PDB file of C-alpha atoms in Angstrom:
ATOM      1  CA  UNK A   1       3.746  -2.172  -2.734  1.00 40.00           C
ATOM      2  CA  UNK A   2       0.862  -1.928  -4.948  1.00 43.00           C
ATOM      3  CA  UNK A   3       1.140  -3.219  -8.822  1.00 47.00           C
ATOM      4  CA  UNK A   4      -1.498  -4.041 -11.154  1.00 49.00           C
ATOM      5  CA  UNK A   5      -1.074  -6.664 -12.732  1.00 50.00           C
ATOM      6  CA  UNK A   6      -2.293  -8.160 -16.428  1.00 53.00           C
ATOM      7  CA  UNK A   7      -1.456 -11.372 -17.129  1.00 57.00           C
ATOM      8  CA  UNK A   8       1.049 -11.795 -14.459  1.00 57.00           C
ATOM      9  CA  UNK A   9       3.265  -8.745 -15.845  1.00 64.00           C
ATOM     10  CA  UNK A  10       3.383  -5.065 -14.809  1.00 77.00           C
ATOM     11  CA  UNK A  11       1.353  -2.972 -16.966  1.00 84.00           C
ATOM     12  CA  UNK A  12       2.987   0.396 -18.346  1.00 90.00           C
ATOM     13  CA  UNK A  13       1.980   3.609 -16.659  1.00 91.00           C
ATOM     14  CA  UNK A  14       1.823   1.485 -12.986  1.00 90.00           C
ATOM     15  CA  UNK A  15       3.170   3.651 -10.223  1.00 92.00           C
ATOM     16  CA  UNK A  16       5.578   1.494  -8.057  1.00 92.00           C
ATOM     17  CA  UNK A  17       8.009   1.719  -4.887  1.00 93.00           C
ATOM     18  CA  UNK A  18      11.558   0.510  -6.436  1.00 93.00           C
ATOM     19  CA  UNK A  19      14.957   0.410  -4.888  1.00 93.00           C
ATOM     20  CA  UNK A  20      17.385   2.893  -6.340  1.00 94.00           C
ATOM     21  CA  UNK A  21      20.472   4.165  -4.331  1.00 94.00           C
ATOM     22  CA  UNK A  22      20.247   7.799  -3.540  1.00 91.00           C
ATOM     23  CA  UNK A  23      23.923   8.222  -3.399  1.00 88.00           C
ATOM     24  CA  UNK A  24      27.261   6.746  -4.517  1.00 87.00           C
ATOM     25  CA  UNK A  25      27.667   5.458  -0.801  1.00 91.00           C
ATOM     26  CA  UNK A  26      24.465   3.280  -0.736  1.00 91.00           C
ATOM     27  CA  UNK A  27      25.284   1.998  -4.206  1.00 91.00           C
ATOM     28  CA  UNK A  28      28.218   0.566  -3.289  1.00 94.00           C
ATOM     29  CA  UNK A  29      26.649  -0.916  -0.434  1.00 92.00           C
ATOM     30  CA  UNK A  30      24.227  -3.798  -0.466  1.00 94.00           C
ATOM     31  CA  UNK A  31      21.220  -3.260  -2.338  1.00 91.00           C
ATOM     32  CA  UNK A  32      18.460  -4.688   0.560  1.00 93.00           C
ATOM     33  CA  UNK A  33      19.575  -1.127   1.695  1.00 92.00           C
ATOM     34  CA  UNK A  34      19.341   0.967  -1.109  1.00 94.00           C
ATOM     35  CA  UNK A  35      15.976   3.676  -0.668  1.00 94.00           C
ATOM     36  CA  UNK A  36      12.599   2.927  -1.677  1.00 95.00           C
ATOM     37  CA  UNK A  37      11.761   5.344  -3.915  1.00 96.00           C
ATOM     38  CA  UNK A  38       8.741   6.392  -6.186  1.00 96.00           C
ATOM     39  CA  UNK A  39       8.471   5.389  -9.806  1.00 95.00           C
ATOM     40  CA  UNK A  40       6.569   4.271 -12.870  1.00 95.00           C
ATOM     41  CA  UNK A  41       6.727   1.386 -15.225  1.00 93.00           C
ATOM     42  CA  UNK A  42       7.942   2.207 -18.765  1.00 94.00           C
ATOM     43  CA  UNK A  43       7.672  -1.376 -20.231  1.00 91.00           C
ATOM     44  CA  UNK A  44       8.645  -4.606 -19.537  1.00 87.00           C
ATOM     45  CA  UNK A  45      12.217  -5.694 -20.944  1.00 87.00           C
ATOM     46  CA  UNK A  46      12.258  -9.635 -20.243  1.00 85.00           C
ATOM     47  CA  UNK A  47      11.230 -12.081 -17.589  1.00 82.00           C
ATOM     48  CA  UNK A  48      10.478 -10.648 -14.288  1.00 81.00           C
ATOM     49  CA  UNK A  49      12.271  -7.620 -15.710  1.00 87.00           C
ATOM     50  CA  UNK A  50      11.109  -3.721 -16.031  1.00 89.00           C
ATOM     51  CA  UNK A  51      12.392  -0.284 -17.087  1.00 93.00           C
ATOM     52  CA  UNK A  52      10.890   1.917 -14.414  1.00 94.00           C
ATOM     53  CA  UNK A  53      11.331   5.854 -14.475  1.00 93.00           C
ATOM     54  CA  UNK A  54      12.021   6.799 -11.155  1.00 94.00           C
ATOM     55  CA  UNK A  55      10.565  10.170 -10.062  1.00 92.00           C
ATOM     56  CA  UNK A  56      12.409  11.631  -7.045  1.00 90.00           C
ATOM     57  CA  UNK A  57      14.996  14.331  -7.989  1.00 86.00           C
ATOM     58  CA  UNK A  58      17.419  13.986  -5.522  1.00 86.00           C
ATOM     59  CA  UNK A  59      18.021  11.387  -7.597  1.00 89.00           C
ATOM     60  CA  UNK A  60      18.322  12.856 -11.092  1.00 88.00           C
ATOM     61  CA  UNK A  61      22.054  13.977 -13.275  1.00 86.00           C
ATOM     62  CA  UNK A  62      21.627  15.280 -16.459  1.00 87.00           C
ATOM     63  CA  UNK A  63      23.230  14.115 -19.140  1.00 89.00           C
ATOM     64  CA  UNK A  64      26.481  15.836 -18.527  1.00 93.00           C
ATOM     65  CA  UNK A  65      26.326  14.860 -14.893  1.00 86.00           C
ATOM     66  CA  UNK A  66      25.583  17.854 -13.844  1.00 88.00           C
ATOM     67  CA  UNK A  67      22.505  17.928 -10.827  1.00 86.00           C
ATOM     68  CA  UNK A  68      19.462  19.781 -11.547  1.00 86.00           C
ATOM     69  CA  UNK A  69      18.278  22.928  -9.724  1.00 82.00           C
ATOM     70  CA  UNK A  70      15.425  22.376  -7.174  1.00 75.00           C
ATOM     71  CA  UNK A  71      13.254  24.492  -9.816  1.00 79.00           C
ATOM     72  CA  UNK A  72      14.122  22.024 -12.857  1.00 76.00           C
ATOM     73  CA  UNK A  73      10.601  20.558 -13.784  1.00 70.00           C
TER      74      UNK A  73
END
């Protein structure tokens, strides 16, 4: 996993690999088995703490919980 670093905290913008759970399966499960998947630091929100966007649709509901189509940008 590559992160750049500035004084010891993720800078925003920084691609990263993060664990998110791909379905409602895996998230009940433990997380050392959730997917790695790709994503990008939004900001830091406290200690050793970040909100990271993660970019991989299979992933994404919209807000009504509906899944986007394969052509949603």
């Amino acid at each position: 996993m590559h992160h750049e670093l500035l004084g010891g905290q993720l800078v925003e913008d920084t691609p990263v690999m993060v664990r998110y759970p791909r379905t409602n399966e895996e998230e009940r499960g433990d997380r050392a088995n959730w997917s790695w998947l790709p994503g990008t630091i939004v900001q830091q929100c406290g200690p050793d703490e970040w909100q990271v966007c993660v970019e991989d649709i299979s992933v994404a509901v919209r807000h009504d919980g509906s899944k986007p189509t394969p052509r949603t940008p």
